[in-house]
Short mmCIF file of C-alpha atoms in Angstrom, two decimals:
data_model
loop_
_atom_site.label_atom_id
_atom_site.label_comp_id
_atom_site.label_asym_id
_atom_site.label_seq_id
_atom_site.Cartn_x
_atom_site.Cartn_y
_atom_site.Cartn_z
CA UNK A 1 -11.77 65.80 -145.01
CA UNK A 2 -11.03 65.14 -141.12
CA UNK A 3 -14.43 63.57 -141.08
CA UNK A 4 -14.21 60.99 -143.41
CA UNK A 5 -10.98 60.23 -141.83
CA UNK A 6 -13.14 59.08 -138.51
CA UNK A 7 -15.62 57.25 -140.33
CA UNK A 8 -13.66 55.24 -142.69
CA UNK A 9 -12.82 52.80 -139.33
CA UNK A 10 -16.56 52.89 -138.65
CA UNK A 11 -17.80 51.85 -142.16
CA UNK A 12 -15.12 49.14 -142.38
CA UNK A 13 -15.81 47.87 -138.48
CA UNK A 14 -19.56 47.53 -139.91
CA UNK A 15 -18.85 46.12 -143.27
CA UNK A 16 -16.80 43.43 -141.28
CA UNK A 17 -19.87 42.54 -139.04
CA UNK A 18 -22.16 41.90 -141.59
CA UNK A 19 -20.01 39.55 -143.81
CA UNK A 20 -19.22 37.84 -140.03
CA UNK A 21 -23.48 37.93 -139.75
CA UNK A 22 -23.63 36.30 -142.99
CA UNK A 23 -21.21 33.40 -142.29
CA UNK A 24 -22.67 31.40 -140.34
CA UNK A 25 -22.32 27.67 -139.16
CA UNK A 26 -22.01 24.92 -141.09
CA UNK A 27 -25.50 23.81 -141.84
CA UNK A 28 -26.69 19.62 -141.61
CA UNK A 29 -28.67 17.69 -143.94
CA UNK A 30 -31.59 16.05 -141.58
CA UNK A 31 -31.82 11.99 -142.45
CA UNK A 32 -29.49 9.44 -143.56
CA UNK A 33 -27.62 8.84 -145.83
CA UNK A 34 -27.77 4.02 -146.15
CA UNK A 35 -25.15 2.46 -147.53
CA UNK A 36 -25.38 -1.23 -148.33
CA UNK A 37 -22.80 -2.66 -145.97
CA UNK A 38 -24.40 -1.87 -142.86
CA UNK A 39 -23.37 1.80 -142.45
CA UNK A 40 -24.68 5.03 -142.03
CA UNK A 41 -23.96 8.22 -142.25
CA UNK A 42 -26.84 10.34 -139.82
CA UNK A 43 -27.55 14.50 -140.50
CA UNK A 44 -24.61 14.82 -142.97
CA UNK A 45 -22.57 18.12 -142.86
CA UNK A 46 -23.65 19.87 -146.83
CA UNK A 47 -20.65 20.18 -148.35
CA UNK A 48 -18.01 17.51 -145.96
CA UNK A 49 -16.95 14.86 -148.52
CA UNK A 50 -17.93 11.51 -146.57
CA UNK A 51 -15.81 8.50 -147.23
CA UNK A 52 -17.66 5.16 -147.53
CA UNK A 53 -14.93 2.84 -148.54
CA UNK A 54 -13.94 -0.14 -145.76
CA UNK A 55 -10.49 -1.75 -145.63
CA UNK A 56 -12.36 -5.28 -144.89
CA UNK A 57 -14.76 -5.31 -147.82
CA UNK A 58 -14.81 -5.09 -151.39
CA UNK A 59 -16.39 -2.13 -151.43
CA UNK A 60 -20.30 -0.06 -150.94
CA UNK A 61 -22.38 -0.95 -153.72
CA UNK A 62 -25.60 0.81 -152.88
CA UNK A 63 -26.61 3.90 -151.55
CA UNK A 64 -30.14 5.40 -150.32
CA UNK A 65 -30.56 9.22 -149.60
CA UNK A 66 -32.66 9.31 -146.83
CA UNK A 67 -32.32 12.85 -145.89
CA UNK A 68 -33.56 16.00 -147.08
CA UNK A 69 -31.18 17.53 -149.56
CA UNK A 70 -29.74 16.20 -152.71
CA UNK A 71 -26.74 13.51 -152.38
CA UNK A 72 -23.38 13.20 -154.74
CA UNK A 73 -22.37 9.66 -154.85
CA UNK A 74 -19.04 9.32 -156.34
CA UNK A 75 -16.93 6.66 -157.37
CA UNK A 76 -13.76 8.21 -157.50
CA UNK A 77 -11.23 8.81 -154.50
CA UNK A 78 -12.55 12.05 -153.62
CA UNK A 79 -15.33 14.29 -154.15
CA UNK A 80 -14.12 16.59 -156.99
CA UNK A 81 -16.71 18.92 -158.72
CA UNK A 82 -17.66 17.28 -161.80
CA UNK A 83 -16.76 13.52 -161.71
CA UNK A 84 -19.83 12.78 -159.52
CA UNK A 85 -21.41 9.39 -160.72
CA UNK A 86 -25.03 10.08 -160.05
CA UNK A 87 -26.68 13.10 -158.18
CA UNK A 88 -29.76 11.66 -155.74
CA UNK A 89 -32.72 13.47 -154.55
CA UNK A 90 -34.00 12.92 -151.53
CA UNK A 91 -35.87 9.22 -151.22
CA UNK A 92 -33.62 8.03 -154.52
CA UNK A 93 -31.25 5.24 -154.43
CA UNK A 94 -28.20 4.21 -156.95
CA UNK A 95 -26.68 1.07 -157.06
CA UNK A 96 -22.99 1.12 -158.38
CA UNK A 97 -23.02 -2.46 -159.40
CA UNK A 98 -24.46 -5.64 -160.03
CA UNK A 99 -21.65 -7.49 -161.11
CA UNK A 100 -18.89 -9.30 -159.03
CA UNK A 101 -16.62 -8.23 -162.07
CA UNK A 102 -15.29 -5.32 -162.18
CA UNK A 103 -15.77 -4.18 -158.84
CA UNK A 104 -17.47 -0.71 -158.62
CA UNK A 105 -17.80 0.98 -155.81
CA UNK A 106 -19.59 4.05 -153.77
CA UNK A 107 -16.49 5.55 -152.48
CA UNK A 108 -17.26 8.74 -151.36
CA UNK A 109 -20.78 10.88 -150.82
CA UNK A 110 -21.44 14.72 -150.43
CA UNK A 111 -24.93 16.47 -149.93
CA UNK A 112 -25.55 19.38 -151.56
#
């Protein structure tokens, strides 16, 4: 019994390296992500919810993935699971609108 006592710290000290080995750093998407209005967004971080919106324009209309992973383009205020308006795969683009009226916009992108 004493000796599982002594290992017990071991096997958890261990256990707690490998999980830290398996996390590692937040990995980039290579490319760009082109938005309509002049912007991009270069080597996007998978996963970071990117917000395209400007305060001086009506809004991003069109987007091009330009990188190498797929791209959420969403239309709502953030980038919640599920409400994504179109999911892009690399070289795809997806226009929001083509109409002055109503105003749809890109508002937020995510690559995946």
């Amino acid at each position: 019994m004493r000796h599982l006592h002594r290992r017990v710290p071991v096997l958890a000290g261990l256990f707690a390296a490998a999980l830290l080995a398996g996390a590692g750093v937040a990995q980039a998407a290579t490319g760009t992500i082109e938005l309509d209005l002049g912007t991009n967004i270069t080597n996007p971080v998978d996963g970071k919810c990117y917000n395209t919106e400007k305060a001086s324009h009506v809004g991003q209309r069109e987007v091009v993935n330009h990188t190498n992973r797929k791209l959420k383009v969403f239309i709502v205020a953030d980038c919640t699971a599920g409400k994504e308006a179109k999911v892009l795969a690399p070289g795809q683009s997806y226009r929001a609108s083509d109409t002055w009226f109503p105003v749809v916009s890109v508002r937020r992108v995510q690559t995946v």
